[in-house]
PDB file of C-alpha atoms in Angstrom:
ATOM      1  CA  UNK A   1      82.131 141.544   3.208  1.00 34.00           C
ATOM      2  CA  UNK A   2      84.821 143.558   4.932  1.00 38.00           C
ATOM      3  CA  UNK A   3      83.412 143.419   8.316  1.00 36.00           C
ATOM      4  CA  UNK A   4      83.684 140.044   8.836  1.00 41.00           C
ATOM      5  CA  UNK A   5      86.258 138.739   6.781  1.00 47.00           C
ATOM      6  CA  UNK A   6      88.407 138.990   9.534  1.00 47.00           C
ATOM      7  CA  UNK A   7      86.167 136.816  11.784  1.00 43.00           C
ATOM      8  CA  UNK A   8      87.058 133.744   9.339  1.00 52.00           C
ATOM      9  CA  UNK A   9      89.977 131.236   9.573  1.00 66.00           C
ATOM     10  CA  UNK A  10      88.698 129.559   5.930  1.00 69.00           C
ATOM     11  CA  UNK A  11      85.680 129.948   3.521  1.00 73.00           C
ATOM     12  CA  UNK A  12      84.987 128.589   0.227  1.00 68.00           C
ATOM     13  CA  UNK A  13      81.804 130.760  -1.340  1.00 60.00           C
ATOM     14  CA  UNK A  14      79.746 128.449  -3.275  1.00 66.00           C
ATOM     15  CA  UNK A  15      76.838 131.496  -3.876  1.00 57.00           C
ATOM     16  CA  UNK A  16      76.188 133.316  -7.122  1.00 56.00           C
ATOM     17  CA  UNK A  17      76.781 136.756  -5.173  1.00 47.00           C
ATOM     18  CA  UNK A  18      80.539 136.077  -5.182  1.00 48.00           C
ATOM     19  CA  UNK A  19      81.923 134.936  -8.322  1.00 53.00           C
ATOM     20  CA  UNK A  20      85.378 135.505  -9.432  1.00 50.00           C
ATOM     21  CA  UNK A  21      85.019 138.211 -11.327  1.00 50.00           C
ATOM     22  CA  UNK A  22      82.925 139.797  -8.435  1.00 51.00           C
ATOM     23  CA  UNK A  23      84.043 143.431  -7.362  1.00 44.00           C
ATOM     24  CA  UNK A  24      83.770 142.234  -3.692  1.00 50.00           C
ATOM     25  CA  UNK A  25      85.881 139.489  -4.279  1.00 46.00           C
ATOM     26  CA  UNK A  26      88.789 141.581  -5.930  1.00 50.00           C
ATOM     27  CA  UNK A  27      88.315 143.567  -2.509  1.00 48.00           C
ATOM     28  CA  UNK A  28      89.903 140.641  -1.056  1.00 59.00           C
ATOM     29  CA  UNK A  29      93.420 139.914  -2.064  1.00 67.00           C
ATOM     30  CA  UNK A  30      93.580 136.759  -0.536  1.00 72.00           C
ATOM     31  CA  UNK A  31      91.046 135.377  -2.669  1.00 82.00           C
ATOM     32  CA  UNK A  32      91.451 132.794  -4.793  1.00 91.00           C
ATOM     33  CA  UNK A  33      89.498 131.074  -7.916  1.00 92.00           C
ATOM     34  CA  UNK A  34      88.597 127.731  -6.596  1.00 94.00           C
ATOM     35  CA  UNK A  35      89.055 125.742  -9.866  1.00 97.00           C
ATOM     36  CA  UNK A  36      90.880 122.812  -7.739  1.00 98.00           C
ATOM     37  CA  UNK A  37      92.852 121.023 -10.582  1.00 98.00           C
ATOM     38  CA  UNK A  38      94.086 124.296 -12.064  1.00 97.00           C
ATOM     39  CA  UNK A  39      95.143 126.248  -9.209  1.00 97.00           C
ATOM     40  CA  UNK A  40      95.364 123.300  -6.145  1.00 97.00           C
ATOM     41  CA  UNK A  41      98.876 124.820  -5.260  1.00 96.00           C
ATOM     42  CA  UNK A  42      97.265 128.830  -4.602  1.00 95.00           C
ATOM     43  CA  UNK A  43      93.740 127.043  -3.582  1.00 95.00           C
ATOM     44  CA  UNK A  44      95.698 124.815  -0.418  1.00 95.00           C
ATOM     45  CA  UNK A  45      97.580 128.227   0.866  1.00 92.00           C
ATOM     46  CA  UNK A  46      94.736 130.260   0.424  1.00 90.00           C
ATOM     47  CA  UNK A  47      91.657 131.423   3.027  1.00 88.00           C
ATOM     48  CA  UNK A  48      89.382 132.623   1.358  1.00 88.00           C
ATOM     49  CA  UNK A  49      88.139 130.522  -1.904  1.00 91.00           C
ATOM     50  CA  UNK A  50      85.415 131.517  -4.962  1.00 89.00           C
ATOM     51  CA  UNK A  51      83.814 128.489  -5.574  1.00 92.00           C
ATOM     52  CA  UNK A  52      83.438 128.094  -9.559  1.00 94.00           C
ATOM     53  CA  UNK A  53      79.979 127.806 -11.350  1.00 92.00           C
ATOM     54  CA  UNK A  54      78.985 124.661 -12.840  1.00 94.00           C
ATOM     55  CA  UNK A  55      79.173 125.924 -16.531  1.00 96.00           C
ATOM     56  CA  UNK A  56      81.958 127.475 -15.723  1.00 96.00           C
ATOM     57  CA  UNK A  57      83.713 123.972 -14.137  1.00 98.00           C
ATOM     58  CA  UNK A  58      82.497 121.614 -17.398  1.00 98.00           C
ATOM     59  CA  UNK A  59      83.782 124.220 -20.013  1.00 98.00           C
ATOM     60  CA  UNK A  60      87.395 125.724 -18.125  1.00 98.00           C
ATOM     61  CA  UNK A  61      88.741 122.273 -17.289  1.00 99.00           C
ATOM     62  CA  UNK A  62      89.091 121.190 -21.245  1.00 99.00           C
ATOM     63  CA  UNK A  63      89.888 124.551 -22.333  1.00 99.00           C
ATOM     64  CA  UNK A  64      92.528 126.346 -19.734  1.00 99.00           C
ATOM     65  CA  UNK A  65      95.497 123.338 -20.432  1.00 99.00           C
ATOM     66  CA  UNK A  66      94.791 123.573 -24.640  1.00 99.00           C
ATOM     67  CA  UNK A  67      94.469 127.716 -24.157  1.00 99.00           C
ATOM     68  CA  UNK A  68      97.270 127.665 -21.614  1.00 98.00           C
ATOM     69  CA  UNK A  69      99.761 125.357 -24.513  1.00 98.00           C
ATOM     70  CA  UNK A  70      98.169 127.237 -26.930  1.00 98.00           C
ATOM     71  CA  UNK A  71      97.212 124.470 -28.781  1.00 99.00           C
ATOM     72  CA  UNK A  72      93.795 126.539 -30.090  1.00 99.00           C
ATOM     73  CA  UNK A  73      93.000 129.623 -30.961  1.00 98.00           C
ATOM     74  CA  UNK A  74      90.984 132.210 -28.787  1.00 98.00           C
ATOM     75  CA  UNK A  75      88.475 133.645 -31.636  1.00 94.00           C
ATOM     76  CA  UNK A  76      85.467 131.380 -32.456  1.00 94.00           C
ATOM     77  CA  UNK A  77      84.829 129.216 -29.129  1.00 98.00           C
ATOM     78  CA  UNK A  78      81.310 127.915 -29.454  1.00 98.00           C
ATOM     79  CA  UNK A  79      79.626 126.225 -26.457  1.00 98.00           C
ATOM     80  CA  UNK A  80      76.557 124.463 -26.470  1.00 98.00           C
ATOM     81  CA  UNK A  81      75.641 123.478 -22.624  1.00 97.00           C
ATOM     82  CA  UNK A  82      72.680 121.645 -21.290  1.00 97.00           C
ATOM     83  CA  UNK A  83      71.717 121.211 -17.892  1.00 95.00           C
ATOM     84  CA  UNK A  84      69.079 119.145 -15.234  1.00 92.00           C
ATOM     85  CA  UNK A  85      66.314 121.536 -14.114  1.00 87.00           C
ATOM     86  CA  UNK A  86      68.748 121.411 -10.701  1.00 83.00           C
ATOM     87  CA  UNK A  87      71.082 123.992 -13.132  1.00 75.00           C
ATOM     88  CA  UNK A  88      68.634 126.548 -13.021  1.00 69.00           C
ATOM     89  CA  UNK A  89      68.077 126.647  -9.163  1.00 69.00           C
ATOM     90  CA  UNK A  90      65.184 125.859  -6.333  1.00 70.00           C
ATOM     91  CA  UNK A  91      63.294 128.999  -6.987  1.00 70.00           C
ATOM     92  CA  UNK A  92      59.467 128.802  -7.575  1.00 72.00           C
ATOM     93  CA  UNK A  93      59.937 129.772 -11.310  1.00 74.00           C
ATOM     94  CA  UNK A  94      57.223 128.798 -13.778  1.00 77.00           C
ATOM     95  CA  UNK A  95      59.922 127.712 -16.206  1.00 72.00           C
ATOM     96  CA  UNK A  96      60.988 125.073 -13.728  1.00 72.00           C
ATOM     97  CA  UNK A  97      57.976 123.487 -13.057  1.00 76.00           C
ATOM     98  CA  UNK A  98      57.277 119.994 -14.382  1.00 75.00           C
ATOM     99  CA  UNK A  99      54.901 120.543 -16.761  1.00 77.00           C
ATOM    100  CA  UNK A 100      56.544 123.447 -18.121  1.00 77.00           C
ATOM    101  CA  UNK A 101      59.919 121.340 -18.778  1.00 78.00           C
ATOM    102  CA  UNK A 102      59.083 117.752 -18.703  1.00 81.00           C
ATOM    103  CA  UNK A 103      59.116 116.050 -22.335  1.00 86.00           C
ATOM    104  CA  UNK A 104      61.707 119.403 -23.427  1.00 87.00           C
ATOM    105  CA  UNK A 105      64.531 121.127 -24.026  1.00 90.00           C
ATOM    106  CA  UNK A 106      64.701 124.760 -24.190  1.00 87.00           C
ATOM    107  CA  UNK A 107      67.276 127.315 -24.590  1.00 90.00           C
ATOM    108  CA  UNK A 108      67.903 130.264 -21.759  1.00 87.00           C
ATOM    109  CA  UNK A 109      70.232 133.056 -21.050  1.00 83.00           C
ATOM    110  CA  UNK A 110      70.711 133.686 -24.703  1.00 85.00           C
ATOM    111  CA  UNK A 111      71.869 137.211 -24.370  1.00 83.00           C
ATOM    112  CA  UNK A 112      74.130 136.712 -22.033  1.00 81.00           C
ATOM    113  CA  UNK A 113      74.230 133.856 -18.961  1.00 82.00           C
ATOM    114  CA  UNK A 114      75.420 134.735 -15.829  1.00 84.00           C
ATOM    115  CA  UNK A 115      78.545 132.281 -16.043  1.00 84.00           C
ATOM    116  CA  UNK A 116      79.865 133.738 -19.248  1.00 92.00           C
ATOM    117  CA  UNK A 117      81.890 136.977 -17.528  1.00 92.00           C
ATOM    118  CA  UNK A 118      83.385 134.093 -14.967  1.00 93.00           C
ATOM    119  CA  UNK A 119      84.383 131.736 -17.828  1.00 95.00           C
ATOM    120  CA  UNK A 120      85.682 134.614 -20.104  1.00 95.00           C
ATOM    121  CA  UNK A 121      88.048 135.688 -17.144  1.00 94.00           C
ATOM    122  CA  UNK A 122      89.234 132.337 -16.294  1.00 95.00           C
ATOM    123  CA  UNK A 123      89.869 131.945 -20.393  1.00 97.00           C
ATOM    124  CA  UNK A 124      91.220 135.216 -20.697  1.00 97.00           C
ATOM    125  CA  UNK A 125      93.992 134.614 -17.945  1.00 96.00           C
ATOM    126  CA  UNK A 126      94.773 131.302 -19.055  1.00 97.00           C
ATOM    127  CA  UNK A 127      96.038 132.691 -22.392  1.00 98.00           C
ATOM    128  CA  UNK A 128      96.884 136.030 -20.724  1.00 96.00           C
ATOM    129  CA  UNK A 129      94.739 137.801 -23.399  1.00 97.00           C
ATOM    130  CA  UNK A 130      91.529 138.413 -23.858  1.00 97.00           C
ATOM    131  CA  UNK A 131      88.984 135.679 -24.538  1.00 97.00           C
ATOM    132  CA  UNK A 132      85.289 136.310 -25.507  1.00 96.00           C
ATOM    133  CA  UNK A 133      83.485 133.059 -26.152  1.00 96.00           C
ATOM    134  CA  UNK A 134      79.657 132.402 -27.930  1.00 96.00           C
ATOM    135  CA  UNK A 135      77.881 130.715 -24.968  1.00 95.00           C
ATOM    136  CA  UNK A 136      74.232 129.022 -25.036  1.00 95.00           C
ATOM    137  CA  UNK A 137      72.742 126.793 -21.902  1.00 94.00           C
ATOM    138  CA  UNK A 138      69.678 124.784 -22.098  1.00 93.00           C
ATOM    139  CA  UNK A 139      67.582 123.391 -19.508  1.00 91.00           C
ATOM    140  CA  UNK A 140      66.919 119.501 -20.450  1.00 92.00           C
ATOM    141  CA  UNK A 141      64.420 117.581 -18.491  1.00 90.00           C
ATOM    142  CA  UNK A 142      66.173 115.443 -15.753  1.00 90.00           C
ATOM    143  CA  UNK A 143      67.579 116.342 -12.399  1.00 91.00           C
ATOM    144  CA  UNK A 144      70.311 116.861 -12.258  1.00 93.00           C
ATOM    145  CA  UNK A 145      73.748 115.864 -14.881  1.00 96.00           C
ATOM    146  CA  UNK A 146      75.629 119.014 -17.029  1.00 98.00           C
ATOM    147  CA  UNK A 147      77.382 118.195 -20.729  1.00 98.00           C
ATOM    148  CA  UNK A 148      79.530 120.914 -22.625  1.00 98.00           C
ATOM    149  CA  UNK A 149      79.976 120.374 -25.667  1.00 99.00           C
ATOM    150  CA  UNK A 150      82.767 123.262 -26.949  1.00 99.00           C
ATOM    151  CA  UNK A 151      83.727 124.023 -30.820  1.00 99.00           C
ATOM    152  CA  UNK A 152      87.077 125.592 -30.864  1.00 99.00           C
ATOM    153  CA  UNK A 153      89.652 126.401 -33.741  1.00 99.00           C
ATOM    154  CA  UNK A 154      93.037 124.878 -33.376  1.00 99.00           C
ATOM    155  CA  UNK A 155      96.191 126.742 -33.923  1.00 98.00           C
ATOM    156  CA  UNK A 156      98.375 126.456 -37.016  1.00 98.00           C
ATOM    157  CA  UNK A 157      99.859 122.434 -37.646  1.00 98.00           C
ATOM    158  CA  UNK A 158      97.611 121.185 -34.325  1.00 98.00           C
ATOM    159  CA  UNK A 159      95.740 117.961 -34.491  1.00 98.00           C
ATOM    160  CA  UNK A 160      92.962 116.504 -32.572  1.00 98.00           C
ATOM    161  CA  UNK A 161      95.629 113.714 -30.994  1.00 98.00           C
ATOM    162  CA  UNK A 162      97.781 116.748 -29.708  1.00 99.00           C
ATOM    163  CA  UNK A 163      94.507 117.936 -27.977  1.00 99.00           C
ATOM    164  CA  UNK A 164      94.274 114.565 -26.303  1.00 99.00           C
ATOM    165  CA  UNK A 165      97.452 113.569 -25.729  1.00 99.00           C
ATOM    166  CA  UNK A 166      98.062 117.340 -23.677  1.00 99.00           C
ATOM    167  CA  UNK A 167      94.807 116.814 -21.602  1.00 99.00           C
ATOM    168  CA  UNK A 168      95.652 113.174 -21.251  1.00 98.00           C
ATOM    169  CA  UNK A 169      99.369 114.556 -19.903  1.00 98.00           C
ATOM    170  CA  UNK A 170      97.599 117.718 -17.668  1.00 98.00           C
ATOM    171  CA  UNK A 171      95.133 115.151 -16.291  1.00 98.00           C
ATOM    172  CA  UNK A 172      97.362 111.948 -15.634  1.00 97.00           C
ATOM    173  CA  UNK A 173      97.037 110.929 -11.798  1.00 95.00           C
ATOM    174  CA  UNK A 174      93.458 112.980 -11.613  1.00 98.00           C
ATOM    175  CA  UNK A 175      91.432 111.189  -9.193  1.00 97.00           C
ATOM    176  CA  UNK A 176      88.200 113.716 -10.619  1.00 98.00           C
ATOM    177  CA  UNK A 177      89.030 114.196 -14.039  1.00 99.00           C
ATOM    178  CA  UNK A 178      89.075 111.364 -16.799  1.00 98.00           C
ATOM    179  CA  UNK A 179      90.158 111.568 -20.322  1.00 98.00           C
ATOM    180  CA  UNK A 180      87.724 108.702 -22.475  1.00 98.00           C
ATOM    181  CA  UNK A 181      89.553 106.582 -24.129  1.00 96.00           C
ATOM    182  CA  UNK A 182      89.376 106.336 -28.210  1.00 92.00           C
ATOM    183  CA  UNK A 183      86.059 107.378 -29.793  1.00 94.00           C
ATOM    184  CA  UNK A 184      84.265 106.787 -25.878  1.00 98.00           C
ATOM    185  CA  UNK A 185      81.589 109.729 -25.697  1.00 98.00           C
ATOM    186  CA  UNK A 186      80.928 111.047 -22.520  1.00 98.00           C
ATOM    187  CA  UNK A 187      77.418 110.211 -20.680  1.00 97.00           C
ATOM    188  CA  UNK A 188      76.013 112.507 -17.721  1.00 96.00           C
ATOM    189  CA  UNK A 189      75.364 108.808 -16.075  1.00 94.00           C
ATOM    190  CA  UNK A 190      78.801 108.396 -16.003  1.00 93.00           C
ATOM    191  CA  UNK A 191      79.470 110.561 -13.550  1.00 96.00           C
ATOM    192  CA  UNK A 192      75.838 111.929 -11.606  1.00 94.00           C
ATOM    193  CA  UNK A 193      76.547 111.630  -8.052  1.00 94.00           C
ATOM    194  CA  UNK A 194      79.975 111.731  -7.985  1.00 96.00           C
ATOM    195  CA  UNK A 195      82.720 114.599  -7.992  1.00 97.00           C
ATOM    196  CA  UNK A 196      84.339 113.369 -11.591  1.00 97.00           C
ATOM    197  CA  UNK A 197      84.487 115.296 -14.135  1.00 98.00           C
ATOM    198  CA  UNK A 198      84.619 112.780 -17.955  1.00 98.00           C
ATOM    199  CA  UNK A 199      85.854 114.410 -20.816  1.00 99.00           C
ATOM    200  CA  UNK A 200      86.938 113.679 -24.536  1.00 99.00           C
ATOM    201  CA  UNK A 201      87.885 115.399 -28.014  1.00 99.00           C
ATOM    202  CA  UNK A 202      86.774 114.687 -31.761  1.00 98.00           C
ATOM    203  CA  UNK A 203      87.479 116.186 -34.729  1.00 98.00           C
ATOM    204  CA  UNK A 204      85.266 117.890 -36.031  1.00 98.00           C
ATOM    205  CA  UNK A 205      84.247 117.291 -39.768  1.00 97.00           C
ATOM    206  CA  UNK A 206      85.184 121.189 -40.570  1.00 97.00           C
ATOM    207  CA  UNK A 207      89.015 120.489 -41.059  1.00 97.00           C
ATOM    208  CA  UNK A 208      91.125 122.657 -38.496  1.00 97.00           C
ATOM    209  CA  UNK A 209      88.280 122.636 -35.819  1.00 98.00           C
ATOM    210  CA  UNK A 210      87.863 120.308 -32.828  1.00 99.00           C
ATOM    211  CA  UNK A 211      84.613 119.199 -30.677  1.00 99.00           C
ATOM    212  CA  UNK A 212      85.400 118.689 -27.113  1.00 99.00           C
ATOM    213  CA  UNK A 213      82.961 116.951 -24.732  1.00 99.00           C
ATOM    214  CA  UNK A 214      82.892 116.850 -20.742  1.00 99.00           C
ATOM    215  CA  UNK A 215      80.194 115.994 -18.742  1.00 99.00           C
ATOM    216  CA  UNK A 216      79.991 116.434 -14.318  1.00 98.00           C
ATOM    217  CA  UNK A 217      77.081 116.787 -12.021  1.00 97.00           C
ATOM    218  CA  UNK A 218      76.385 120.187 -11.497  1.00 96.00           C
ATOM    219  CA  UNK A 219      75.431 119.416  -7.925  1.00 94.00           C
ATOM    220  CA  UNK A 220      78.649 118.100  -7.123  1.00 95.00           C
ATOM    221  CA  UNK A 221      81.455 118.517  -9.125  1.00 97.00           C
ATOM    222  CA  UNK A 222      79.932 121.769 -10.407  1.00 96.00           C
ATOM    223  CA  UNK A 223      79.127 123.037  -6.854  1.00 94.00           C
ATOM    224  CA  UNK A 224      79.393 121.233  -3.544  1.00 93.00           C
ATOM    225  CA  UNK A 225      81.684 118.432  -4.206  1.00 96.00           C
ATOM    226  CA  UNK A 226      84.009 121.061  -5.856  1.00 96.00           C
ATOM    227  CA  UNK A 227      83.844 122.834  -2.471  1.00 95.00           C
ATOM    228  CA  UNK A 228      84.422 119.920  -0.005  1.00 96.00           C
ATOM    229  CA  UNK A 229      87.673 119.370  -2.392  1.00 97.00           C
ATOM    230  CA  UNK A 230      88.566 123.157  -1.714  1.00 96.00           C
ATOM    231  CA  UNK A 231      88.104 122.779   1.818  1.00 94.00           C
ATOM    232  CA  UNK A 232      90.206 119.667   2.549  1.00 96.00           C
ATOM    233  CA  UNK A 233      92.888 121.281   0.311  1.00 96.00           C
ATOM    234  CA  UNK A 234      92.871 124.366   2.980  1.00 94.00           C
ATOM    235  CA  UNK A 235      92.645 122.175   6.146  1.00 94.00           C
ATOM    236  CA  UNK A 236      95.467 119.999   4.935  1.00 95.00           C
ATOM    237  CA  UNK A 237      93.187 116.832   4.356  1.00 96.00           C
ATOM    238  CA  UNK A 238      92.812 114.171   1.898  1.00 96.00           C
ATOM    239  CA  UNK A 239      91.702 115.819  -1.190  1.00 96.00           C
ATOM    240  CA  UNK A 240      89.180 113.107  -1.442  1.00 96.00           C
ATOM    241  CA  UNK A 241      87.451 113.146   1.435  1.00 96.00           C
ATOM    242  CA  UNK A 242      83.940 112.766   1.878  1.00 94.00           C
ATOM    243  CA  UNK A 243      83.676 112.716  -1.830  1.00 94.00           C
ATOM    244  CA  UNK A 244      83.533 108.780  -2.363  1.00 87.00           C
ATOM    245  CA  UNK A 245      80.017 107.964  -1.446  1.00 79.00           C
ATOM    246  CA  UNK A 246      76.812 109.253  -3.448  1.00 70.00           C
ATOM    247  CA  UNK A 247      74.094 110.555  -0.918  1.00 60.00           C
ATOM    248  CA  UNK A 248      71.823 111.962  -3.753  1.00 67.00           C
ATOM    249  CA  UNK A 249      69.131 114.338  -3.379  1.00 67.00           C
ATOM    250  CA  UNK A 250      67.562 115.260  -5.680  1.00 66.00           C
TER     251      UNK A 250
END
């Protein structure tokens, strides 16, 4: 990565080789976590940008503002994710072919998904302590479409409408991220071929805990889209460009 870095005016990674927490990453000062609605102002100054994951997208954009206003606590975060067979990559893998995951749902990465280090950092500097986090993806049978659904403690005298009404306030004027109104559960057709990213909360019927739902296309909000965004932050562009039409494939 060194020997060409200076070759580059600006470059978004959007490859598992380079994730955030990635030692050849950290090489790079410059570099800078590409989650675009969390860190737009060091993303548009930056030139070199770590495109985030698509778990790691869906679950960090509810959970840095609450961690951040420290609205929950950091011990018992429970994620349940499911994703299209698109999740999982275009490899020739037995577990992705059609017979092997049509009319399913099966669990993977148990022991430890790849995502997990990258959300744990991006959690862990959001409350500027660290954050470990019980994680499990499953593979569903569509194309493509990603929903998080995350079980999190909330601090001391918190309620569900102070979880809202802080994402709703962190969120207002968010062309890509949505806050549901009322009792509104996010759908994965809500938002497949676009860059948005839909997202609610609900209490949860263990008093003190919260459920918190968000739902993007891990093809585009989760991976390209996410890095078009990047890009036209860097080069100064509408932050929107190119990402309000839906050329889908797959």
């Amino acid at each position: 990565m060194m020997f060409f870095t200076p070759l580059l005016s600006l470059c978004v990674f959007v490859i598992n080789s380079f994730p955030l927490w990635s030692v050849y990453l950290y090489i790079q000062e410059e570099a800078v976590y590409g989650l675009t609605e969390v860190l737009r102002d060091e993303i548009r100054n930056a030139r070199l940008v770590a495109n985030p994951g698509c778990y790691p997208t869906s679950i960090q954009l509810p959970l840095v503002p609450l961690i951040k206003a420290k609205l929950i606590k950091l011990s018992n975060i429970i994620i349940d994710a499911k994703s299209g067979v698109t999740g999982a990559g275009r490899g020739a893998k037995e577990a992705n072919l059609y017979t092997e995951i049509a009319e399913g749902i099966h669990a993977y990465g148990i022991k430890g998904h790849r995502h997990v280090p990258e959300v744990e950092q991006g959690l862990s500097e959001a409350a500027e302590s660290k954050v470990t986090i019980s994680f499990t993806p499953n593979l569903i049978c569509m194309k493509r479409g990603m929903q998080s659904t995350m079980f999190v403690e909330m601090a001391p005298g918190v309620t569900v409408s102070d979880l809202y009404q802080h994402l709703k306030s962190t969120y207002e004027g968010e062309e890509f991220v949505k806050l549901l109104n009322g009792s509104n559960v996010p759908h994965t057709r809500h938002v497949v071929g676009s860059n948005y990213c839909f997202m609610n909360v609900f209490e949860d019927r263990i008093p003190g805990r919260a459920i918190i739902i968000s739902v993007i296309d891990n093809l585009v909000k989760g991976a390209s889209g996410q890095a078009v965004q990047n890009l036209n932050l860097m080069m100064g562009l509408p932050e929107n460009m190119g990402l309000q039409y839906q050329p889908l494939f797959p």
